[in-house]
PDB file of C-alpha atoms in Angstrom:
ATOM      1  CA  MET A 143      -0.540  17.444 -12.066  1.00 31.00           C
ATOM      2  CA  PHE A 144       0.980  14.017 -12.583  1.00 36.00           C
ATOM      3  CA  ASP A 145       0.543  11.718 -15.559  1.00 41.00           C
ATOM      4  CA  PHE A 146      -1.094   8.602 -14.200  1.00 44.00           C
ATOM      5  CA  GLN A 147       0.046   6.565 -17.197  1.00 49.00           C
ATOM      6  CA  SER A 148       3.069   5.659 -15.137  1.00 59.00           C
ATOM      7  CA  ASN A 149       6.384   3.939 -15.602  1.00 81.00           C
ATOM      8  CA  GLU A 150       7.263   0.658 -14.022  1.00 88.00           C
ATOM      9  CA  SER A 151       9.284   0.856 -10.832  1.00 95.00           C
ATOM     10  CA  TYR A 152      12.976   0.128 -11.237  1.00 95.00           C
ATOM     11  CA  MET A 153      13.260  -0.466  -7.495  1.00 97.00           C
ATOM     12  CA  ALA A 154      10.374  -2.956  -7.520  1.00 97.00           C
ATOM     13  CA  HIS A 155      11.925  -4.881 -10.405  1.00 97.00           C
ATOM     14  CA  TYR A 156      15.352  -4.841  -8.736  1.00 97.00           C
ATOM     15  CA  LEU A 157      13.965  -6.389  -5.538  1.00 98.00           C
ATOM     16  CA  LEU A 158      11.028  -8.476  -6.747  1.00 98.00           C
ATOM     17  CA  ASP A 159      11.677  -9.843 -10.241  1.00 97.00           C
ATOM     18  CA  LYS A 160      11.511 -13.658 -10.349  1.00 97.00           C
ATOM     19  CA  LEU A 161       9.550 -13.743  -7.074  1.00 98.00           C
ATOM     20  CA  GLU A 162       5.857 -14.459  -6.489  1.00 98.00           C
ATOM     21  CA  GLY A 163       3.680 -11.980  -4.663  1.00 98.00           C
ATOM     22  CA  ILE A 164       0.425 -10.270  -3.910  1.00 98.00           C
ATOM     23  CA  GLU A 165      -0.548  -6.842  -5.168  1.00 97.00           C
ATOM     24  CA  ILE A 166      -3.063  -4.997  -3.023  1.00 97.00           C
ATOM     25  CA  GLY A 167      -5.496  -2.993  -5.146  1.00 90.00           C
ATOM     26  CA  GLY A 168      -3.623  -3.247  -8.422  1.00 86.00           C
ATOM     27  CA  SER A 169      -4.690  -1.230 -11.436  1.00 80.00           C
ATOM     28  CA  LEU A 170      -4.206  -1.523 -15.168  1.00 71.00           C
ATOM     29  CA  HIS A 171      -3.093   2.100 -15.602  1.00 72.00           C
ATOM     30  CA  ASN A 172      -0.366   1.790 -12.934  1.00 79.00           C
ATOM     31  CA  PRO A 173       1.205  -1.655 -13.528  1.00 85.00           C
ATOM     32  CA  PHE A 174       4.203  -3.122 -11.757  1.00 93.00           C
ATOM     33  CA  CYS A 175       4.492  -5.968 -14.313  1.00 92.00           C
ATOM     34  CA  LEU A 176       5.565  -8.466 -11.656  1.00 97.00           C
ATOM     35  CA  ASN A 177       4.437 -12.016 -10.918  1.00 97.00           C
ATOM     36  CA  THR A 178       1.491 -11.140  -8.677  1.00 97.00           C
ATOM     37  CA  ILE A 179      -2.094 -11.944  -7.929  1.00 97.00           C
ATOM     38  CA  ASN A 180      -4.346  -8.918  -7.558  1.00 96.00           C
ATOM     39  CA  VAL A 181      -6.274  -8.665  -4.277  1.00 96.00           C
ATOM     40  CA  ASP A 182      -8.996  -6.049  -4.005  1.00 92.00           C
ATOM     41  CA  PHE A 183     -11.845  -5.482  -1.542  1.00 84.00           C
ATOM     42  CA  THR A 184     -14.418  -5.685  -4.336  1.00 76.00           C
ATOM     43  CA  ASN A 185     -14.875  -6.568  -7.957  1.00 75.00           C
ATOM     44  CA  GLU A 186     -17.669  -4.017  -8.291  1.00 67.00           C
ATOM     45  CA  THR A 187     -17.383  -0.616  -9.925  1.00 67.00           C
ATOM     46  CA  THR A 188     -16.060   1.893  -7.396  1.00 67.00           C
ATOM     47  CA  ILE A 189     -14.795   5.432  -7.897  1.00 63.00           C
ATOM     48  CA  TYR A 190     -11.316   3.889  -8.139  1.00 65.00           C
ATOM     49  CA  LYS A 191     -12.410   1.448 -10.846  1.00 63.00           C
ATOM     50  CA  GLN A 192     -14.115   4.301 -12.705  1.00 58.00           C
ATOM     51  CA  HIS A 193     -10.830   6.218 -12.603  1.00 61.00           C
ATOM     52  CA  GLU A 194      -8.926   3.135 -13.782  1.00 59.00           C
ATOM     53  CA  ASN A 195     -11.468   2.629 -16.570  1.00 62.00           C
ATOM     54  CA  LYS A 196     -11.000   6.217 -17.746  1.00 66.00           C
ATOM     55  CA  LEU A 197      -7.198   6.013 -17.718  1.00 62.00           C
ATOM     56  CA  SER A 198      -7.037   2.534 -19.267  1.00 62.00           C
ATOM     57  CA  ASN A 199      -9.345   3.055 -22.253  1.00 68.00           C
ATOM     58  CA  GLY A 200     -12.255   1.164 -20.765  1.00 66.00           C
ATOM     59  CA  SER A 201     -10.317  -1.697 -19.168  1.00 70.00           C
ATOM     60  CA  PHE A 202      -9.746  -2.987 -15.651  1.00 69.00           C
ATOM     61  CA  LEU A 203      -7.077  -5.167 -14.076  1.00 75.00           C
ATOM     62  CA  LYS A 204      -8.640  -8.513 -13.227  1.00 84.00           C
ATOM     63  CA  VAL A 205      -9.241  -9.033  -9.518  1.00 88.00           C
ATOM     64  CA  ASP A 206      -7.930 -12.500  -8.660  1.00 94.00           C
ATOM     65  CA  VAL A 207      -8.989 -12.587  -5.006  1.00 96.00           C
ATOM     66  CA  ILE A 208     -11.719 -10.502  -3.371  1.00 94.00           C
ATOM     67  CA  ALA A 209     -10.642  -9.793   0.198  1.00 97.00           C
ATOM     68  CA  SER A 210      -9.880  -6.928   2.490  1.00 95.00           C
ATOM     69  CA  GLY A 211      -6.181  -6.129   2.405  1.00 96.00           C
ATOM     70  CA  ASP A 212      -6.011  -6.345   6.184  1.00 97.00           C
ATOM     71  CA  ASN A 213      -7.548  -9.842   6.305  1.00 97.00           C
ATOM     72  CA  LEU A 214      -5.965 -11.939   3.567  1.00 98.00           C
ATOM     73  CA  PRO A 215      -7.181 -15.498   2.861  1.00 98.00           C
ATOM     74  CA  PHE A 216      -3.668 -16.963   2.554  1.00 98.00           C
ATOM     75  CA  ASN A 217      -1.610 -19.217   4.783  1.00 98.00           C
ATOM     76  CA  ASN A 218       1.345 -17.879   6.729  1.00 98.00           C
ATOM     77  CA  GLU A 219       4.564 -17.420   4.757  1.00 98.00           C
ATOM     78  CA  THR A 220       3.024 -18.264   1.376  1.00 98.00           C
ATOM     79  CA  TYR A 221       4.397 -15.495  -0.859  1.00 98.00           C
ATOM     80  CA  ASP A 222       7.699 -13.705  -1.425  1.00 98.00           C
ATOM     81  CA  PHE A 223       6.270 -10.193  -1.256  1.00 98.00           C
ATOM     82  CA  VAL A 224       3.280  -7.902  -0.920  1.00 98.00           C
ATOM     83  CA  ILE A 225       3.295  -4.780  -3.063  1.00 98.00           C
ATOM     84  CA  SER A 226       0.945  -1.809  -3.003  1.00 97.00           C
ATOM     85  CA  SER A 227       0.746   1.595  -4.597  1.00 95.00           C
ATOM     86  CA  HIS A 228      -1.426   4.224  -2.968  1.00 94.00           C
ATOM     87  CA  ALA A 229      -3.274   1.648  -0.845  1.00 95.00           C
ATOM     88  CA  ILE A 230      -2.009   1.646   2.770  1.00 98.00           C
ATOM     89  CA  GLU A 231      -3.420   5.128   3.417  1.00 96.00           C
ATOM     90  CA  HIS A 232      -6.924   3.696   2.873  1.00 93.00           C
ATOM     91  CA  PHE A 233      -6.670   1.383   5.891  1.00 96.00           C
ATOM     92  CA  TYR A 234      -7.985   2.646   9.237  1.00 96.00           C
ATOM     93  CA  ASP A 235      -5.383   0.560  11.095  1.00 97.00           C
ATOM     94  CA  PRO A 236      -2.203   0.430   8.993  1.00 98.00           C
ATOM     95  CA  ILE A 237      -0.357  -1.384  11.806  1.00 98.00           C
ATOM     96  CA  LYS A 238      -2.825  -4.276  11.600  1.00 98.00           C
ATOM     97  CA  THR A 239      -2.631  -4.172   7.805  1.00 98.00           C
ATOM     98  CA  ILE A 240       1.161  -4.282   7.554  1.00 98.00           C
ATOM     99  CA  LYS A 241       1.284  -7.053  10.180  1.00 98.00           C
ATOM    100  CA  GLU A 242      -1.117  -9.007   7.973  1.00 98.00           C
ATOM    101  CA  TRP A 243       1.086  -8.416   4.929  1.00 98.00           C
ATOM    102  CA  LEU A 244       4.131  -9.586   6.890  1.00 98.00           C
ATOM    103  CA  ARG A 245       2.211 -12.687   8.007  1.00 98.00           C
ATOM    104  CA  VAL A 246       1.656 -13.939   4.455  1.00 98.00           C
ATOM    105  CA  ILE A 247       5.221 -13.427   3.210  1.00 98.00           C
ATOM    106  CA  LYS A 248       8.130 -15.765   3.728  1.00 98.00           C
ATOM    107  CA  ILE A 249      11.101 -15.004   5.955  1.00 98.00           C
ATOM    108  CA  GLY A 250      13.345 -12.662   3.949  1.00 98.00           C
ATOM    109  CA  GLY A 251      10.364 -11.480   1.888  1.00 98.00           C
ATOM    110  CA  TYR A 252       9.348  -7.880   1.279  1.00 98.00           C
ATOM    111  CA  VAL A 253       6.487  -5.472   1.861  1.00 98.00           C
ATOM    112  CA  PHE A 254       6.929  -2.845  -0.875  1.00 98.00           C
ATOM    113  CA  MET A 255       4.771   0.251  -0.484  1.00 98.00           C
ATOM    114  CA  ILE A 256       4.377   3.375  -2.566  1.00 97.00           C
ATOM    115  CA  ILE A 257       2.568   5.831  -0.309  1.00 98.00           C
ATOM    116  CA  PRO A 258       1.128   9.227  -1.294  1.00 97.00           C
ATOM    117  CA  HIS A 259       3.300  12.081  -0.038  1.00 97.00           C
ATOM    118  CA  LYS A 260       1.199  14.700   1.756  1.00 96.00           C
ATOM    119  CA  GLU A 261       2.948  17.562   0.007  1.00 95.00           C
ATOM    120  CA  LEU A 262       2.520  16.089  -3.495  1.00 92.00           C
ATOM    121  CA  THR A 263      -1.175  15.094  -3.498  1.00 92.00           C
ATOM    122  CA  PHE A 264      -4.637  16.465  -2.784  1.00 91.00           C
ATOM    123  CA  ASP A 265      -3.941  15.697   0.910  1.00 92.00           C
ATOM    124  CA  LYS A 266      -1.614  18.703   1.128  1.00 93.00           C
ATOM    125  CA  ALA A 267      -4.021  20.763   3.263  1.00 94.00           C
ATOM    126  CA  LYS A 268      -4.778  17.915   5.697  1.00 95.00           C
ATOM    127  CA  ASN A 269      -3.043  17.287   9.005  1.00 96.00           C
ATOM    128  CA  ARG A 270      -0.489  14.483   9.120  1.00 98.00           C
ATOM    129  CA  THR A 271      -1.499  11.289  10.873  1.00 98.00           C
ATOM    130  CA  THR A 272       0.626  10.923  13.995  1.00 98.00           C
ATOM    131  CA  LEU A 273       2.215   7.812  15.407  1.00 98.00           C
ATOM    132  CA  ASN A 274       0.143   8.250  18.577  1.00 98.00           C
ATOM    133  CA  GLU A 275      -3.067   8.238  16.516  1.00 97.00           C
ATOM    134  CA  LEU A 276      -1.994   5.042  14.736  1.00 98.00           C
ATOM    135  CA  LEU A 277      -1.093   3.336  18.014  1.00 98.00           C
ATOM    136  CA  LYS A 278      -4.434   4.394  19.501  1.00 97.00           C
ATOM    137  CA  ARG A 279      -6.405   3.044  16.528  1.00 97.00           C
ATOM    138  CA  HIS A 280      -4.497  -0.231  16.693  1.00 98.00           C
ATOM    139  CA  LYS A 281      -4.920  -0.703  20.440  1.00 97.00           C
ATOM    140  CA  ASN A 282      -8.519   0.525  20.696  1.00 96.00           C
ATOM    141  CA  PRO A 283     -10.300   0.285  17.339  1.00 92.00           C
ATOM    142  CA  ASP A 284     -13.426   2.385  17.028  1.00 91.00           C
ATOM    143  CA  PRO A 285     -16.345  -0.101  17.118  1.00 89.00           C
ATOM    144  CA  ASN A 286     -18.497   2.354  15.141  1.00 89.00           C
ATOM    145  CA  PHE A 287     -15.955   2.897  12.373  1.00 88.00           C
ATOM    146  CA  VAL A 288     -17.411   2.624   8.870  1.00 84.00           C
ATOM    147  CA  ASP A 289     -14.832   2.223   6.114  1.00 82.00           C
ATOM    148  CA  ASN A 290     -15.621   4.473   3.184  1.00 80.00           C
ATOM    149  CA  HIS A 291     -12.243   3.688   1.544  1.00 78.00           C
ATOM    150  CA  VAL A 292     -10.936   7.260   1.641  1.00 86.00           C
ATOM    151  CA  HIS A 293      -7.493   8.345   2.848  1.00 92.00           C
ATOM    152  CA  HIS A 294      -7.573   7.610   6.575  1.00 93.00           C
ATOM    153  CA  ASN A 295      -3.866   8.429   6.839  1.00 97.00           C
ATOM    154  CA  VAL A 296      -1.810  11.346   5.542  1.00 97.00           C
ATOM    155  CA  TRP A 297       1.980  11.094   5.759  1.00 98.00           C
ATOM    156  CA  ILE A 298       5.363  12.283   4.722  1.00 98.00           C
ATOM    157  CA  THR A 299       8.220   9.796   4.451  1.00 98.00           C
ATOM    158  CA  GLU A 300       9.514  10.412   7.983  1.00 98.00           C
ATOM    159  CA  ASP A 301       6.119   9.524   9.498  1.00 98.00           C
ATOM    160  CA  VAL A 302       6.117   6.005   8.059  1.00 98.00           C
ATOM    161  CA  VAL A 303       9.794   5.527   8.918  1.00 98.00           C
ATOM    162  CA  GLU A 304       8.887   6.449  12.514  1.00 98.00           C
ATOM    163  CA  LEU A 305       6.029   3.902  12.471  1.00 98.00           C
ATOM    164  CA  CYS A 306       8.330   1.163  11.160  1.00 98.00           C
ATOM    165  CA  LYS A 307      10.929   1.887  13.835  1.00 98.00           C
ATOM    166  CA  ASN A 308       8.238   1.846  16.529  1.00 98.00           C
ATOM    167  CA  GLN A 309       7.046  -1.580  15.331  1.00 98.00           C
ATOM    168  CA  ASN A 310      10.608  -2.943  14.873  1.00 98.00           C
ATOM    169  CA  TRP A 311      10.026  -3.551  11.165  1.00 98.00           C
ATOM    170  CA  LYS A 312      13.274  -3.738   9.213  1.00 98.00           C
ATOM    171  CA  ILE A 313      13.363  -1.058   6.538  1.00 98.00           C
ATOM    172  CA  VAL A 314      15.636  -2.037   3.637  1.00 98.00           C
ATOM    173  CA  LYS A 315      14.823   0.756   1.165  1.00 98.00           C
ATOM    174  CA  VAL A 316      13.457   4.279   1.467  1.00 98.00           C
ATOM    175  CA  SER A 317      12.966   6.780  -1.319  1.00 98.00           C
ATOM    176  CA  ASP A 318      11.454  10.188  -0.674  1.00 97.00           C
ATOM    177  CA  ARG A 319      10.097  10.211  -4.255  1.00 96.00           C
ATOM    178  CA  ASP A 320       8.667   7.101  -5.870  1.00 95.00           C
ATOM    179  CA  ASP A 321       9.985   5.989  -9.261  1.00 95.00           C
ATOM    180  CA  LYS A 322       6.576   5.393 -10.870  1.00 91.00           C
ATOM    181  CA  VAL A 323       4.196   8.351 -10.801  1.00 87.00           C
ATOM    182  CA  GLY A 324       6.336  10.595  -8.589  1.00 92.00           C
ATOM    183  CA  ASN A 325       3.699  11.792  -6.126  1.00 94.00           C
ATOM    184  CA  GLY A 326       4.561   9.380  -3.365  1.00 96.00           C
ATOM    185  CA  PHE A 327       7.437   7.829  -1.474  1.00 98.00           C
ATOM    186  CA  ILE A 328       8.679   4.252  -1.194  1.00 98.00           C
ATOM    187  CA  ILE A 329       9.153   2.220   1.970  1.00 98.00           C
ATOM    188  CA  VAL A 330      10.315  -1.399   1.696  1.00 98.00           C
ATOM    189  CA  ILE A 331      10.203  -3.625   4.770  1.00 98.00           C
ATOM    190  CA  GLN A 332      11.891  -7.025   4.932  1.00 98.00           C
ATOM    191  CA  LYS A 333      10.510  -9.819   7.093  1.00 98.00           C
ATOM    192  CA  LEU A 334      13.065 -11.122   9.564  1.00 95.00           C
TER     193      LEU A 334
END
């Protein structure tokens, strides 16, 4: 099992120090310590906030903006980056979500994602989410879909690389093991 009292990410600091950005679903027990505003879908107590509370001695990271991560209330090209740790897998349509993150960052900016690795998390027994499934969800969203904020996507590094190539997103960094908790991988996209 991994220690969720994690380190900061050297790669995130290398790319994002001195920039301004958005963190999607930030948490006090897993800080990036960057110049970000924290966007979360709710300010209410969820199972994720309960977990954060337990690991952070009764504290929570302040939510600055309440909004769904796939529908951000910011103008185009406002920030230098969007960063997330263990968040993109919770979105039913990650293509829509990443497009939204790219929309709000400036040209040359970054989308920095730490994504749970199927083989290193409780998702190990689940089937991987295929590119065809993602394309189908994006093209024909299920009108009856109810978001219960679980892992809608299960990946290994190569799966997300394949998605990025399919969408013509420029990958600038890939790491098969993240440098924070160690149970995920890193994909960094740069907006052209």
